[in-house]
């Protein structure tokens, strides 16, 4: 009949890796910052949060670029209508809204990027 006992070295390796992954491993004396340990789970979650934050910043930049393209097109069409003859109220309003959106898009993108950066700075690491 075969021996069902598990090799103690295997048990120790599994226990050590599990304690590291969950952040329970004892480091003994901690004299420097390099002696501190974060769990693999925290490191992975921070990595995923950083990836999501990078995608958020990329989306904010895409939003800004799209809004600036649209506002430039609106301003150009409104300016053409104004220069073609007697300016209509609609053309003036469209031009004004195009200007406002071209000012608002970079501000909105900056606020989004700032909030994403703050969320990463305050991400729990322990």
PDB file of C-alpha atoms in Angstrom:
ATOM      1  CA  UNK A   1       0.000   0.000   0.000  1.00  0.00           C
ATOM      2  CA  UNK A   2       1.331   3.441  -0.938  1.00  0.00           C
ATOM      3  CA  UNK A   3       2.282   6.021   1.639  1.00  0.00           C
ATOM      4  CA  UNK A   4      -0.262   8.901   1.549  1.00  0.00           C
ATOM      5  CA  UNK A   5       1.909  11.330   3.521  1.00  0.00           C
ATOM      6  CA  UNK A   6       2.944  14.521   1.741  1.00  0.00           C
ATOM      7  CA  UNK A   7       6.608  15.440   1.700  1.00  0.00           C
ATOM      8  CA  UNK A   8       7.203  18.090   4.419  1.00  0.00           C
ATOM      9  CA  UNK A   9       9.250  20.177   1.972  1.00  0.00           C
ATOM     10  CA  UNK A  10       6.218  20.419  -0.315  1.00  0.00           C
ATOM     11  CA  UNK A  11       3.984  21.412   2.607  1.00  0.00           C
ATOM     12  CA  UNK A  12       6.516  24.052   3.685  1.00  0.00           C
ATOM     13  CA  UNK A  13       6.800  25.453   0.136  1.00  0.00           C
ATOM     14  CA  UNK A  14       3.018  25.705  -0.246  1.00  0.00           C
ATOM     15  CA  UNK A  15       2.634  27.274   3.207  1.00  0.00           C
ATOM     16  CA  UNK A  16       5.405  29.820   2.564  1.00  0.00           C
ATOM     17  CA  UNK A  17       4.046  30.849  -0.838  1.00  0.00           C
ATOM     18  CA  UNK A  18       0.509  31.119   0.541  1.00  0.00           C
ATOM     19  CA  UNK A  19       1.681  33.273   3.451  1.00  0.00           C
ATOM     20  CA  UNK A  20       3.557  35.519   1.023  1.00  0.00           C
ATOM     21  CA  UNK A  21       0.603  35.791  -1.353  1.00  0.00           C
ATOM     22  CA  UNK A  22      -1.720  36.739   1.488  1.00  0.00           C
ATOM     23  CA  UNK A  23       0.827  38.977   3.227  1.00  0.00           C
ATOM     24  CA  UNK A  24       1.023  36.915   6.417  1.00  0.00           C
ATOM     25  CA  UNK A  25       4.705  35.995   6.224  1.00  0.00           C
ATOM     26  CA  UNK A  26       6.783  37.130   9.201  1.00  0.00           C
ATOM     27  CA  UNK A  27       9.835  39.177   8.240  1.00  0.00           C
ATOM     28  CA  UNK A  28      11.285  39.323  11.723  1.00  0.00           C
ATOM     29  CA  UNK A  29      13.245  42.534  12.274  1.00  0.00           C
ATOM     30  CA  UNK A  30      12.477  45.320   9.828  1.00  0.00           C
ATOM     31  CA  UNK A  31      15.335  47.798   9.709  1.00  0.00           C
ATOM     32  CA  UNK A  32      14.921  49.312   6.248  1.00  0.00           C
ATOM     33  CA  UNK A  33      12.169  50.016   3.756  1.00  0.00           C
ATOM     34  CA  UNK A  34      13.484  47.114   1.660  1.00  0.00           C
ATOM     35  CA  UNK A  35      12.657  44.762   4.549  1.00  0.00           C
ATOM     36  CA  UNK A  36       8.950  45.525   4.385  1.00  0.00           C
ATOM     37  CA  UNK A  37       6.772  43.198   2.382  1.00  0.00           C
ATOM     38  CA  UNK A  38       3.526  43.681   0.568  1.00  0.00           C
ATOM     39  CA  UNK A  39       1.457  40.711  -0.352  1.00  0.00           C
ATOM     40  CA  UNK A  40       1.270  39.517  -3.917  1.00  0.00           C
ATOM     41  CA  UNK A  41      -2.488  40.091  -3.782  1.00  0.00           C
ATOM     42  CA  UNK A  42      -1.992  43.765  -2.965  1.00  0.00           C
ATOM     43  CA  UNK A  43       0.645  44.100  -5.672  1.00  0.00           C
ATOM     44  CA  UNK A  44      -1.666  42.509  -8.237  1.00  0.00           C
ATOM     45  CA  UNK A  45      -4.619  44.663  -7.206  1.00  0.00           C
ATOM     46  CA  UNK A  46      -2.470  47.802  -7.394  1.00  0.00           C
ATOM     47  CA  UNK A  47      -1.294  46.723 -10.859  1.00  0.00           C
ATOM     48  CA  UNK A  48      -4.897  46.254 -11.999  1.00  0.00           C
ATOM     49  CA  UNK A  49      -5.918  49.615 -10.508  1.00  0.00           C
ATOM     50  CA  UNK A  50      -2.985  51.317 -12.240  1.00  0.00           C
ATOM     51  CA  UNK A  51      -3.970  49.713 -15.538  1.00  0.00           C
ATOM     52  CA  UNK A  52      -7.571  50.890 -15.139  1.00  0.00           C
ATOM     53  CA  UNK A  53      -6.307  54.365 -14.249  1.00  0.00           C
ATOM     54  CA  UNK A  54      -4.139  54.468 -17.362  1.00  0.00           C
ATOM     55  CA  UNK A  55      -7.132  53.529 -19.493  1.00  0.00           C
ATOM     56  CA  UNK A  56      -9.150  56.275 -17.784  1.00  0.00           C
ATOM     57  CA  UNK A  57      -6.512  58.872 -18.592  1.00  0.00           C
ATOM     58  CA  UNK A  58      -6.399  57.612 -22.168  1.00  0.00           C
ATOM     59  CA  UNK A  59     -10.189  57.928 -22.378  1.00  0.00           C
ATOM     60  CA  UNK A  60      -9.971  61.487 -21.039  1.00  0.00           C
ATOM     61  CA  UNK A  61      -7.406  62.359 -23.710  1.00  0.00           C
ATOM     62  CA  UNK A  62      -9.635  60.803 -26.385  1.00  0.00           C
ATOM     63  CA  UNK A  63     -12.601  62.806 -25.065  1.00  0.00           C
ATOM     64  CA  UNK A  64     -10.557  66.002 -25.205  1.00  0.00           C
ATOM     65  CA  UNK A  65      -9.369  65.309 -28.745  1.00  0.00           C
ATOM     66  CA  UNK A  66     -12.897  64.479 -29.944  1.00  0.00           C
ATOM     67  CA  UNK A  67     -14.424  67.550 -28.304  1.00  0.00           C
ATOM     68  CA  UNK A  68     -11.753  69.811 -29.767  1.00  0.00           C
ATOM     69  CA  UNK A  69     -12.337  68.338 -33.237  1.00  0.00           C
ATOM     70  CA  UNK A  70     -16.085  68.846 -32.970  1.00  0.00           C
ATOM     71  CA  UNK A  71     -15.761  72.374 -31.595  1.00  0.00           C
ATOM     72  CA  UNK A  72     -13.300  73.305 -34.345  1.00  0.00           C
ATOM     73  CA  UNK A  73     -15.726  72.040 -36.984  1.00  0.00           C
ATOM     74  CA  UNK A  74     -18.617  73.945 -35.381  1.00  0.00           C
ATOM     75  CA  UNK A  75     -16.566  77.135 -35.159  1.00  0.00           C
ATOM     76  CA  UNK A  76     -15.499  76.814 -38.796  1.00  0.00           C
ATOM     77  CA  UNK A  77     -19.038  76.257 -40.062  1.00  0.00           C
ATOM     78  CA  UNK A  78     -20.426  79.073 -37.898  1.00  0.00           C
ATOM     79  CA  UNK A  79     -17.676  81.436 -39.036  1.00  0.00           C
ATOM     80  CA  UNK A  80     -18.424  80.568 -42.674  1.00  0.00           C
ATOM     81  CA  UNK A  81     -22.108  81.334 -42.069  1.00  0.00           C
ATOM     82  CA  UNK A  82     -21.231  84.631 -40.369  1.00  0.00           C
ATOM     83  CA  UNK A  83     -18.861  85.694 -43.155  1.00  0.00           C
ATOM     84  CA  UNK A  84     -21.332  84.666 -45.891  1.00  0.00           C
ATOM     85  CA  UNK A  85     -23.701  87.473 -45.092  1.00  0.00           C
ATOM     86  CA  UNK A  86     -25.792  88.819 -42.287  1.00  0.00           C
ATOM     87  CA  UNK A  87     -24.941  86.838 -39.156  1.00  0.00           C
ATOM     88  CA  UNK A  88     -27.900  84.858 -37.861  1.00  0.00           C
ATOM     89  CA  UNK A  89     -28.575  84.253 -34.218  1.00  0.00           C
ATOM     90  CA  UNK A  90     -28.051  80.510 -34.741  1.00  0.00           C
ATOM     91  CA  UNK A  91     -24.610  81.032 -36.258  1.00  0.00           C
ATOM     92  CA  UNK A  92     -23.531  83.296 -33.400  1.00  0.00           C
ATOM     93  CA  UNK A  93     -24.823  80.849 -30.784  1.00  0.00           C
ATOM     94  CA  UNK A  94     -23.091  77.928 -32.531  1.00  0.00           C
ATOM     95  CA  UNK A  95     -19.814  79.854 -32.660  1.00  0.00           C
ATOM     96  CA  UNK A  96     -20.085  80.777 -28.969  1.00  0.00           C
ATOM     97  CA  UNK A  97     -20.861  77.170 -27.988  1.00  0.00           C
ATOM     98  CA  UNK A  98     -17.928  75.970 -30.077  1.00  0.00           C
ATOM     99  CA  UNK A  99     -15.634  78.357 -28.214  1.00  0.00           C
ATOM    100  CA  UNK A 100     -16.990  77.314 -24.816  1.00  0.00           C
ATOM    101  CA  UNK A 101     -16.580  73.611 -25.589  1.00  0.00           C
ATOM    102  CA  UNK A 102     -13.012  74.170 -26.802  1.00  0.00           C
ATOM    103  CA  UNK A 103     -12.238  75.779 -23.443  1.00  0.00           C
ATOM    104  CA  UNK A 104     -14.117  73.172 -21.398  1.00  0.00           C
ATOM    105  CA  UNK A 105     -12.633  70.022 -22.982  1.00  0.00           C
ATOM    106  CA  UNK A 106      -9.053  70.458 -21.649  1.00  0.00           C
ATOM    107  CA  UNK A 107     -10.382  71.414 -18.223  1.00  0.00           C
ATOM    108  CA  UNK A 108     -12.573  68.293 -18.059  1.00  0.00           C
ATOM    109  CA  UNK A 109      -9.669  66.088 -19.174  1.00  0.00           C
ATOM    110  CA  UNK A 110      -7.364  67.665 -16.570  1.00  0.00           C
ATOM    111  CA  UNK A 111      -9.900  67.124 -13.779  1.00  0.00           C
ATOM    112  CA  UNK A 112     -10.322  63.483 -14.820  1.00  0.00           C
ATOM    113  CA  UNK A 113      -6.556  62.911 -14.916  1.00  0.00           C
ATOM    114  CA  UNK A 114      -6.101  64.590 -11.542  1.00  0.00           C
ATOM    115  CA  UNK A 115      -8.774  62.446  -9.890  1.00  0.00           C
ATOM    116  CA  UNK A 116      -7.251  59.284 -11.367  1.00  0.00           C
ATOM    117  CA  UNK A 117      -3.809  60.273 -10.089  1.00  0.00           C
ATOM    118  CA  UNK A 118      -5.223  60.967  -6.630  1.00  0.00           C
ATOM    119  CA  UNK A 119      -6.947  57.586  -6.540  1.00  0.00           C
ATOM    120  CA  UNK A 120      -3.643  55.844  -7.257  1.00  0.00           C
ATOM    121  CA  UNK A 121      -1.751  57.897  -4.682  1.00  0.00           C
ATOM    122  CA  UNK A 122      -4.289  56.952  -1.992  1.00  0.00           C
ATOM    123  CA  UNK A 123      -4.569  53.285  -3.023  1.00  0.00           C
ATOM    124  CA  UNK A 124      -4.134  51.049   0.048  1.00  0.00           C
ATOM    125  CA  UNK A 125      -0.842  49.160  -0.117  1.00  0.00           C
ATOM    126  CA  UNK A 126      -1.006  46.994   2.958  1.00  0.00           C
TER     127      UNK A 126
END
